[in-house]
């Protein structure tokens, strides 16, 4: 019958969709110029499944192995993945497929018994079909759970509540399917059976479409967020580099001036014109003394940032207390140093503006293969309850912090580091510990 | 009474620093005596008096005896004195000499006053802290122990055992519950890392899953329940200047 064919294709399609979904959370799709190629691969797999199901109908174990082999081959074509891993995942997928069927049979069997007062029989075709559909739902649920627990770390776009709402759609579907089975007049009207089967498949299809859509939306949101973070970083770095090159330029000019002044001083001294000399000294640009570098950590980038920030702080009447040591051995990449230091110091400088006690304490040391970066600054009482956001290390969603802090946190995590944010009415302290061995990818 | 020494080869800075110190002390109502030295050599002549200094301000660019060398000798004589380096340029090498300087002050005119103030405030707070002594009635009698010397406290059966650093690690015990000890010692930086252990965070060198390694080599177990908070506390402590 027509419906049988539609049904078979449908079941196989659901299987393959779940399989691809599982693989997507553990590997990357290969890039294809032609968008039809992955479609062709999927169709090929579908055909192979059907062929296996037909030819090896009676040989359960061979069928199992053949399915695993076919899945491995096609998936390794579609994804960038190691052979051993693809084999492992294929075996895993087929196992949960079988387990889903078994679970559906067990649950359904009990329900069936309760409703009809007798056990499930092989000749009950219609309920059998519904059973398969239910097992595919269970399969989808399992794959999604595995994805959530073990998959690659994607940022949490859907909250726990939203996931529960999604899953409830599936429960409703299964419930409807079960109700259908319970209420239909079985075995008497095959036409009605076909209709109900089509409805059942339709419901399942709707489920899958919903998941697909939600997934698409979630991924797009994640991408937008990533882009925003990225742009923020670029903005920071660019500002930093501008400020650094400006300072270098100023430095050059000052050195030049300095040389001139020295020449003048030695000339006056040589001629014994001490009175003029004293006058001259009084007139010399005070700026020179304030503009020379304050700190040297033996690391070019850190020096550039710290000296710039130190001068900026001084010009705003803020004291910057420093504890540093030899940072030439830092493995952290320059861009990442900029992200961490700029953001922390900018926030600290901002906060101090609104305080009576304008002090920032910065510690940046490398000791025994461990990097400690900590910024402690006073905060005005307003900031403690700033914008209703409580800045705490325990925040579920890093987006609750400001964008700058989020960048810092993301960078710290990439290096396998730990951090603590601590504050009370008077002080705010952000401490980072990083092992100086891993390279942030 | 604060005993302070200022060592700088330029008179201008010697006098300026003394003035800033005295201004601060007066504002806070502390009595202080500030001695001035034109070189490290001069200062080290009076070894005995060095021991009585609470704080020493050392200029790095001194000629006759390198400021660093002076600092080393002073540290040998007095392990507890607070050393402050006053310099035109904070370089990475300074921290490397391991004399455990508490602050590095930049000599430039504009910032020196506020830097001095912050430095003295920090030292005053540290000194308050360091002087805390605990009076405890041990089984062997009543003892007065500086809170900082207590490495950790363990509870075994009904006893609480204090591991104290006194020319080696000594153990003193008394009957009681760790909870009580915790509520008393927490204000001095002690942290509960395990049902049976209370550790002085100052002596913790590193925190791993699931033990705290102390600076003297001892390892104290951390239970899973207390691990996260202990780790956070450790990280926070690392960030202190």
XYZ file of C-alpha atoms in Angstrom:
682
model
C 0.000 0.000 0.000
C 0.975 3.569 -0.642
C 0.930 4.487 3.007
C 3.328 1.670 3.803
C 5.929 3.109 1.457
C 5.482 6.631 2.792
C 5.743 5.230 6.281
C 8.964 3.321 5.565
C 10.616 6.314 3.954
C 9.494 8.451 6.861
C 10.956 6.127 9.474
C 14.260 5.873 7.661
C 14.365 9.651 7.239
C 13.856 10.159 10.974
C 16.598 7.667 11.699
C 19.042 9.445 9.469
C 18.070 12.845 10.841
C 18.793 11.660 14.385
C 22.047 10.121 13.254
C 23.228 13.336 11.616
C 22.132 15.314 14.658
C 24.227 13.098 16.886
C 27.284 13.369 14.685
C 26.921 17.133 14.431
C 27.470 17.522 18.138
C 30.749 15.615 18.045
C 32.327 16.602 14.736
C 32.336 19.254 12.068
C 30.597 18.858 8.749
C 32.899 18.781 5.787
C 32.546 21.854 3.657
C 31.046 21.117 0.306
C 30.887 23.430 -2.645
C 27.791 21.781 -3.960
C 24.925 21.777 -1.465
C 23.410 18.760 -3.144
C 26.321 16.507 -2.187
C 25.358 16.030 1.472
C 21.764 15.520 0.338
C 22.943 12.805 -2.036
C 24.967 11.191 0.745
C 21.908 11.105 2.965
C 19.796 9.577 0.215
C 22.467 7.007 -0.414
C 22.429 6.056 3.238
C 18.634 5.809 3.152
C 18.750 3.510 0.156
C 21.408 1.372 1.816
C 19.306 1.080 4.970
C 16.301 -0.025 2.963
C 18.349 -2.531 1.005
C 19.831 -3.951 4.198
C 16.402 -4.121 5.805
C 15.100 -6.054 2.824
C 17.976 -8.408 2.065
C 19.117 -9.168 5.571
C 15.625 -9.235 6.974
C 16.142 -12.497 8.772
C 19.675 -12.107 9.949
C 19.512 -9.727 12.898
C 23.207 -9.656 13.748
C 24.365 -9.239 10.172
C 21.834 -6.484 9.723
C 23.153 -4.730 12.811
C 26.734 -4.916 11.583
C 25.844 -3.896 8.054
C 23.968 -0.858 9.336
C 26.943 0.150 11.471
C 29.339 -0.200 8.562
C 27.086 1.737 6.195
C 26.573 4.497 8.770
C 30.311 4.746 9.424
C 31.154 4.997 5.768
C 28.583 7.649 4.903
C 29.183 9.676 8.082
C 32.925 9.749 7.487
C 32.153 11.176 4.067
C 29.925 13.837 5.563
C 31.977 14.780 8.592
C 35.548 15.577 9.385
C 36.162 12.805 11.853
C 38.659 10.077 12.692
C 37.890 6.536 11.640
C 37.882 5.113 15.090
C 35.627 7.866 16.346
C 33.147 7.449 13.508
C 32.960 3.720 14.143
C 32.419 4.326 17.833
C 29.673 6.868 17.244
C 27.947 4.620 14.694
C 27.891 1.732 17.125
C 26.614 4.090 19.770
C 23.878 5.397 17.524
C 22.677 1.977 16.483
C 22.654 0.919 20.101
C 20.457 3.785 21.239
C 18.260 3.204 18.217
C 17.643 -0.361 19.353
C 17.248 0.722 22.945
C 14.694 3.329 21.887
C 12.709 0.666 20.100
C 12.930 -1.618 23.067
C 11.856 1.141 25.431
C 8.918 1.983 23.183
C 7.885 -1.673 23.039
C 8.073 -2.087 26.784
C 6.154 1.093 27.575
C 3.730 0.690 24.744
C 3.216 -2.962 25.465
C 2.122 -2.180 29.007
C -0.183 0.624 27.882
C -1.624 -1.565 25.160
C -2.341 -4.345 27.582
C -4.115 -2.002 29.915
C -6.269 -0.544 27.176
C -7.172 -3.627 25.211
C -6.884 -6.202 27.864
C -4.567 -8.385 25.859
C -0.950 -8.605 24.909
C 0.637 -7.159 21.833
C 0.638 -9.431 18.794
C 2.732 -9.442 15.672
C -0.382 -9.173 13.516
C -1.294 -5.807 15.009
C 0.118 -3.852 12.078
C -1.280 -0.436 12.831
C -0.175 -0.295 16.454
C 3.164 -1.626 15.259
C 3.602 1.383 13.050
C 2.625 3.742 15.843
C 5.106 1.924 18.017
C 7.898 2.608 15.557
C 6.981 6.250 15.446
C 7.074 6.434 19.214
C 10.449 4.753 19.239
C 11.741 7.394 16.859
C 10.529 10.053 19.266
C 12.430 8.347 22.034
C 15.466 8.162 19.779
C 15.257 11.865 19.099
C 14.948 12.557 22.802
C 17.990 10.403 23.567
C 20.125 12.015 20.908
C 19.181 15.476 22.143
C 20.020 14.484 25.716
C 23.387 13.089 24.683
C 24.023 16.233 22.722
C 23.217 18.389 25.703
C 25.342 16.419 28.137
C 28.345 15.379 26.113
C 28.379 17.508 23.014
C 30.772 20.280 22.185
C 30.485 23.248 24.422
C 28.008 25.490 22.724
C 26.846 28.468 24.700
C 23.546 27.789 26.410
C 21.003 29.542 24.268
C 17.917 27.853 25.563
C 17.228 27.974 29.249
C 16.225 24.877 31.189
C 12.649 26.045 31.105
C 12.643 26.406 27.335
C 14.031 22.900 26.939
C 11.263 21.558 29.147
C 8.658 23.317 27.026
C 10.138 21.748 23.898
C 10.137 18.311 25.406
C 6.548 18.748 26.476
C 5.617 19.040 22.803
C 7.045 15.570 22.331
C 5.157 14.235 25.302
C 1.941 15.662 23.930
C 2.651 14.007 20.597
C 3.314 10.636 22.150
C 0.193 11.059 24.223
C -1.864 11.832 21.130
C -0.425 8.848 19.340
C -1.266 6.608 22.245
C -4.764 8.078 22.421
C -5.199 7.411 18.741
C -4.291 3.799 19.191
C -6.594 3.471 22.156
C -9.565 5.000 20.439
C -9.384 3.637 16.927
C -11.534 0.867 15.824
C -8.707 -1.490 15.052
C -8.724 -4.174 12.472
C -12.069 -3.207 11.109
C -11.316 -0.296 8.906
C -8.026 -0.236 7.055
C -8.835 3.074 5.417
C -9.158 4.688 8.791
C -5.902 3.060 9.811
C -4.079 4.646 6.909
C -5.502 8.027 7.728
C -4.514 7.762 11.323
C -1.072 6.615 10.318
C -0.693 9.646 8.112
C -1.827 11.871 10.961
C 0.657 10.197 13.281
C 3.478 10.718 10.853
C 2.372 14.287 10.377
C 2.538 14.914 14.122
C 5.994 13.450 14.276
C 7.083 15.509 11.329
C 5.847 18.648 13.083
C 7.917 17.712 16.107
C 11.031 17.317 14.055
C 10.434 20.535 12.195
C 10.040 22.404 15.463
C 13.323 21.043 16.793
C 15.031 21.840 13.569
C 13.760 25.421 13.582
C 14.640 26.002 17.223
C 18.105 24.648 16.594
C 18.566 26.974 13.650
C 17.400 29.975 15.640
C 19.604 29.053 18.582
C 22.645 28.722 16.382
C 21.953 32.023 14.744
C 21.606 33.729 18.106
C 24.863 32.191 19.230
C 26.567 33.465 16.138
C 25.220 36.990 16.655
C 26.434 36.973 20.217
C 29.865 35.719 19.189
C 30.093 38.471 16.631
C 29.168 41.112 19.171
C 31.831 39.850 21.574
C 34.359 39.766 18.789
C 33.616 43.304 17.751
C 33.986 44.461 21.320
C 37.405 42.842 21.537
C 38.540 44.386 18.287
C 37.379 47.785 19.487
C 39.383 47.431 22.680
C 42.498 46.235 20.978
C 42.358 48.946 18.357
C 41.960 51.604 21.000
C 44.891 50.088 22.870
C 47.161 50.023 19.845
C 46.265 53.595 18.963
C 47.057 54.766 22.418
C 50.334 52.849 22.402
C 51.520 54.282 19.122
C 50.493 57.757 20.234
C 52.598 57.363 23.309
C 55.571 56.088 21.381
C 55.335 59.144 19.199
C 55.179 61.424 22.204
C 58.091 59.534 23.692
C 60.183 60.202 20.618
C 59.405 63.867 20.709
C 60.231 64.103 24.384
C 63.561 62.387 24.001
C 64.398 64.923 21.350
C 63.382 67.787 23.613
C 65.304 66.234 26.467
C 68.465 66.161 24.426
C 68.041 69.828 23.579
C 67.485 70.752 27.173
C 70.535 68.819 28.313
C 72.649 70.598 25.735
C 71.427 73.932 27.014
C 72.041 72.965 30.647
C 75.595 71.787 30.032
C 76.326 74.920 28.013
C 75.181 77.194 30.834
C 77.034 75.136 33.415
C 80.235 75.167 31.359
C 80.077 78.927 31.123
C 79.545 79.155 34.855
C 76.216 80.943 34.379
C 74.568 79.420 37.389
C 71.911 82.040 37.882
C 70.684 81.653 34.332
C 70.939 77.916 34.799
C 68.659 77.974 37.839
C 66.175 80.105 35.936
C 66.263 77.780 33.015
C 65.713 74.727 35.185
C 62.672 76.393 36.655
C 61.170 76.867 33.226
C 61.746 73.405 31.860
C 58.615 71.611 30.908
C 57.446 69.670 33.931
C 55.626 67.338 31.653
C 58.864 65.566 30.867
C 59.240 64.181 34.323
C 55.724 62.887 34.398
C 55.756 61.290 31.025
C 58.609 58.844 31.234
C 57.825 55.217 31.728
C 57.038 54.072 35.211
C 57.293 50.321 34.991
C 59.213 47.601 33.164
C 58.076 43.991 33.294
C 60.416 42.797 30.552
C 57.359 42.191 28.381
C 56.756 44.703 25.599
C 52.983 44.514 25.466
C 52.463 44.517 29.202
C 54.788 47.477 29.558
C 52.955 49.371 26.869
C 49.596 48.794 28.502
C 50.679 49.383 32.085
C 52.557 52.568 31.315
C 49.715 53.954 29.259
C 47.192 53.120 31.956
C 49.463 54.458 34.689
C 49.685 57.824 32.956
C 45.972 57.822 32.311
C 45.322 57.080 35.963
C 47.659 59.830 37.133
C 45.963 62.337 34.865
C 42.640 61.413 36.451
C 44.013 61.669 39.939
C 43.891 57.919 40.527
C 46.731 56.071 42.223
C 47.813 52.855 40.555
C 49.715 50.563 42.909
C 51.707 47.926 41.079
C 53.202 44.608 41.977
C 54.900 42.996 38.990
C 57.826 40.764 38.192
C 59.532 39.357 35.108
C 56.770 38.613 32.597
C 58.933 37.851 29.600
C 58.068 34.180 29.950
C 54.330 34.731 29.504
C 52.763 32.280 27.099
C 49.542 34.260 26.844
C 49.132 35.792 23.419
C 49.424 39.550 23.010
C 45.787 40.022 21.970
C 44.629 38.152 25.019
C 46.846 40.176 27.347
C 45.273 43.286 25.853
C 41.776 41.937 26.433
C 42.422 41.047 30.053
C 44.408 44.079 31.138
C 42.503 46.714 29.196
C 39.104 45.557 30.324
C 40.042 45.117 33.955
C 41.864 48.416 34.160
C 39.254 50.355 32.215
C 36.526 49.090 34.529
C 38.645 49.920 37.552
C 39.402 53.428 36.314
C 35.716 54.019 35.606
C 34.743 52.837 39.047
C 37.308 55.014 40.792
C 35.991 58.135 39.117
C 32.972 58.006 41.370
C 34.890 57.384 44.577
C 36.538 59.450 47.238
C 39.347 56.982 47.642
C 40.904 56.723 44.191
C 43.169 53.705 44.415
C 43.665 50.739 42.088
C 45.885 47.846 43.118
C 47.180 45.728 40.265
C 49.137 42.524 40.690
C 50.568 40.827 37.633
C 53.165 38.190 38.415
C 54.458 34.969 36.963
C 55.606 32.548 39.646
C 56.363 28.851 39.396
C 54.546 28.456 36.118
C 51.452 30.243 37.346
C 50.210 33.673 36.337
C 48.335 35.814 38.832
C 46.484 38.870 37.567
C 44.419 40.745 40.064
C 42.820 44.167 40.070
C 41.382 45.618 43.236
C 39.698 48.978 43.229
C 37.422 50.982 45.426
C 33.859 51.335 44.289
C 31.148 53.838 45.039
C 28.184 52.428 46.922
C 26.073 52.853 43.799
C 28.161 50.388 41.886
C 27.573 47.540 44.274
C 23.985 47.308 43.066
C 24.769 48.547 39.591
C 21.957 48.138 37.124
C 20.475 45.443 39.272
C 23.224 43.068 38.139
C 25.093 41.373 40.898
C 28.560 40.619 39.686
C 29.319 37.197 40.981
C 31.455 34.300 39.860
C 28.444 32.100 40.264
C 26.417 33.763 37.510
C 24.874 31.104 35.294
C 25.062 33.114 32.130
C 28.262 35.074 31.623
C 26.171 37.585 29.728
C 24.930 38.882 33.039
C 28.286 40.625 33.495
C 29.143 43.549 31.275
C 30.510 42.786 27.824
C 34.074 43.577 28.860
C 34.045 41.157 31.774
C 32.535 38.509 29.540
C 35.453 38.800 27.158
C 37.896 38.488 30.022
C 36.104 35.432 31.417
C 35.995 33.759 28.020
C 39.716 34.420 27.548
C 40.585 33.089 30.997
C 38.628 29.906 30.376
C 40.390 29.343 27.087
C 43.684 29.202 28.904
C 42.294 26.779 31.431
C 42.424 29.438 34.122
C 40.271 30.168 37.151
C 38.916 33.443 38.406
C 37.097 34.941 41.335
C 35.062 38.125 41.479
C 34.629 39.531 44.928
C 33.145 42.739 46.151
C 31.644 44.472 49.147
C 30.479 47.999 49.818
C 33.956 49.435 49.471
C 36.058 47.246 47.213
C 35.859 45.256 44.043
C 38.434 42.586 43.335
C 38.875 40.459 40.246
C 41.509 37.756 40.584
C 42.700 35.465 37.807
C 44.951 32.421 38.092
C 46.332 30.978 34.867
C 48.703 28.121 34.320
C 51.497 29.394 32.115
C 51.632 26.309 29.980
C 48.505 25.861 27.874
C 48.123 27.860 24.695
C 44.694 29.418 24.268
C 43.435 28.243 20.920
C 54.968 53.774 68.389
C 56.132 53.332 64.809
C 59.856 53.148 64.153
C 60.621 54.104 60.597
C 63.852 54.441 58.648
C 64.349 56.312 55.404
C 67.438 55.600 53.347
C 68.164 57.790 50.314
C 71.309 59.450 49.034
C 69.505 62.647 48.063
C 68.671 64.959 50.914
C 65.666 66.348 49.119
C 63.992 62.959 49.075
C 65.007 62.041 52.598
C 63.344 65.155 53.915
C 60.354 64.894 51.648
C 59.628 61.331 52.629
C 60.030 62.108 56.309
C 57.616 64.971 55.975
C 55.015 62.835 54.226
C 55.364 60.115 56.827
C 54.985 62.486 59.733
C 51.988 64.166 58.165
C 50.251 60.854 57.739
C 51.073 59.630 61.216
C 49.835 62.831 62.778
C 46.570 62.609 60.902
C 46.047 59.101 62.148
C 47.134 59.878 65.628
C 50.082 57.469 65.677
C 53.315 58.291 67.422
C 56.295 57.743 65.212
C 60.007 58.205 65.043
C 61.628 58.580 61.637
C 65.375 58.118 61.229
C 67.203 59.275 58.128
C 70.242 57.650 56.511
C 72.226 58.869 53.514
C 73.345 55.397 52.469
C 72.859 51.707 53.050
C 76.289 51.469 54.566
C 75.450 54.042 57.199
C 72.229 52.310 58.038
C 73.782 48.887 58.418
C 76.361 50.184 60.844
C 73.795 50.142 63.598
C 72.677 46.545 63.355
C 70.903 46.528 66.676
C 68.691 49.472 65.932
C 67.652 47.911 62.657
C 65.832 45.236 64.573
C 63.545 47.776 66.118
C 62.386 49.315 62.866
C 58.873 48.518 61.744
C 59.225 50.010 58.270
C 62.215 50.838 56.105
C 62.003 53.004 52.991
C 64.873 52.223 50.639
C 65.932 54.137 47.599
C 67.023 51.776 44.843
C 69.334 54.061 42.998
C 71.693 54.636 45.921
C 75.303 54.675 44.958
C 77.566 53.461 47.657
C 75.695 50.367 48.538
C 73.107 49.126 46.148
C 69.616 49.491 47.608
C 68.920 45.853 46.844
C 71.975 44.695 48.720
C 70.939 46.804 51.669
C 67.496 45.290 51.528
C 68.953 41.783 51.547
C 71.051 42.460 54.601
C 68.169 44.107 56.401
C 65.957 41.143 55.654
C 68.562 38.829 57.082
C 68.713 40.843 60.262
C 64.999 41.368 60.641
C 62.651 38.909 58.948
C 59.543 40.842 59.897
C 60.350 44.425 58.978
C 58.300 45.972 56.188
C 60.538 46.996 53.324
C 59.374 49.617 50.848
C 61.381 50.311 47.716
C 61.351 53.900 46.540
C 62.470 54.135 42.959
C 62.275 56.162 39.789
C 61.375 53.101 37.782
C 59.678 49.870 38.813
C 61.551 47.128 37.051
C 60.882 43.436 36.959
C 64.167 42.683 38.577
C 63.158 44.215 41.886
C 60.531 41.652 42.744
C 62.981 38.968 41.776
C 65.355 39.678 44.627
C 62.976 38.043 47.017
C 63.352 40.394 49.893
C 59.580 40.452 50.057
C 59.118 44.177 49.692
C 55.607 45.225 50.574
C 55.392 48.128 48.139
C 57.207 49.835 45.298
C 56.799 53.595 45.319
C 57.562 55.751 42.328
C 59.687 58.734 43.129
C 57.926 61.180 40.866
C 56.604 64.211 42.661
C 52.943 64.140 41.842
C 52.108 60.637 42.897
C 54.481 60.146 45.808
C 52.206 61.612 48.435
C 49.192 59.457 47.671
C 51.390 56.419 47.148
C 53.022 56.948 50.538
C 49.656 57.295 52.176
C 48.338 54.088 50.632
C 51.530 52.303 51.578
C 51.437 53.385 55.213
C 47.773 52.527 55.502
C 48.371 49.065 54.137
C 51.297 48.516 56.482
C 49.305 49.730 59.473
C 46.559 47.270 58.620
C 49.022 44.425 58.144
C 50.705 45.196 61.436
C 47.425 45.165 63.280
C 46.711 41.836 61.764
C 50.126 40.358 62.401
C 50.087 41.123 66.063
C 47.063 39.074 66.861
C 47.737 36.541 69.529
C 45.370 33.846 70.543
C 45.027 32.779 74.134
C 44.088 29.145 74.180
C 43.683 26.708 77.030
C 45.407 23.590 75.836
C 45.682 20.319 77.682
C 49.195 21.231 78.573
C 48.282 24.634 79.934
C 47.320 28.050 78.673
C 49.338 29.398 75.779
C 49.503 32.584 73.799
C 50.117 31.854 70.139
C 50.299 34.330 67.254
C 47.434 33.485 64.917
C 49.830 33.500 61.995
C 51.872 30.655 63.394
C 48.961 28.259 63.373
C 49.187 26.180 60.208
C 45.957 24.256 60.566
C 43.647 22.678 63.082
C 42.454 19.105 62.942
C 39.604 17.513 64.758
C 40.017 13.907 65.830
C 37.440 12.172 67.984
C 36.638 14.841 70.567
C 39.908 16.674 70.383
C 40.992 19.628 68.314
C 44.699 19.586 67.508
C 46.535 22.787 66.622
C 49.544 22.449 64.344
C 51.771 25.389 65.116
C 54.971 26.573 63.481
C 57.522 27.120 66.250
C 61.000 25.980 65.250
C 59.388 23.113 63.463
C 55.834 21.982 63.666
C 54.445 21.488 67.153
C 51.125 20.003 68.106
C 48.897 21.215 70.894
C 45.493 19.908 71.634
C 42.423 20.544 73.704
C 38.952 19.095 73.957
C 36.299 20.759 71.934
C 34.625 20.998 68.559
C 36.102 22.317 65.360
C 33.030 24.456 64.747
C 33.829 26.553 67.806
C 37.451 26.992 66.780
C 36.274 27.932 63.314
C 34.010 30.707 64.493
C 36.836 32.161 66.545
C 39.616 31.887 63.996
C 37.738 32.665 60.812
C 38.375 36.404 61.205
C 42.113 35.719 61.034
C 41.899 34.097 57.628
C 41.173 30.496 58.620
C 38.986 28.458 56.314
C 37.067 25.222 56.790
C 38.232 22.878 54.063
C 36.962 19.617 55.476
C 34.704 18.332 58.209
C 37.870 17.718 60.213
C 40.223 20.425 59.008
C 40.496 24.177 59.425
C 43.354 25.762 57.498
C 45.158 29.095 57.758
C 44.916 30.371 54.209
C 48.095 32.381 54.622
C 50.109 29.187 54.674
C 48.487 27.647 51.623
C 50.754 27.339 48.639
C 48.347 25.717 46.199
C 44.917 24.133 46.033
C 44.323 21.020 43.944
C 41.584 18.435 43.809
C 41.258 17.502 46.726
C 44.048 18.783 48.935
C 45.633 22.002 50.073
C 49.416 22.080 49.913
C 50.952 24.234 52.581
C 54.160 26.181 52.192
C 55.993 23.849 54.540
C 55.071 20.800 52.477
C 52.163 19.468 54.509
C 49.083 18.367 52.612
C 45.653 18.835 54.110
C 42.665 17.052 52.585
C 39.824 19.079 51.156
C 36.450 17.432 50.971
C 34.312 17.705 47.845
C 31.716 19.652 49.745
C 34.131 22.428 50.680
C 36.295 22.329 47.568
C 34.638 25.009 45.495
C 34.574 27.604 48.246
C 38.115 26.767 49.289
C 39.328 27.202 45.747
C 37.613 30.572 45.494
C 39.112 31.685 48.769
C 42.550 30.562 47.627
C 42.285 32.453 44.363
C 41.108 35.547 46.192
C 44.070 35.319 48.569
C 46.484 35.007 45.647
C 45.224 38.297 44.347
C 46.046 40.269 47.477
C 48.857 42.767 47.326
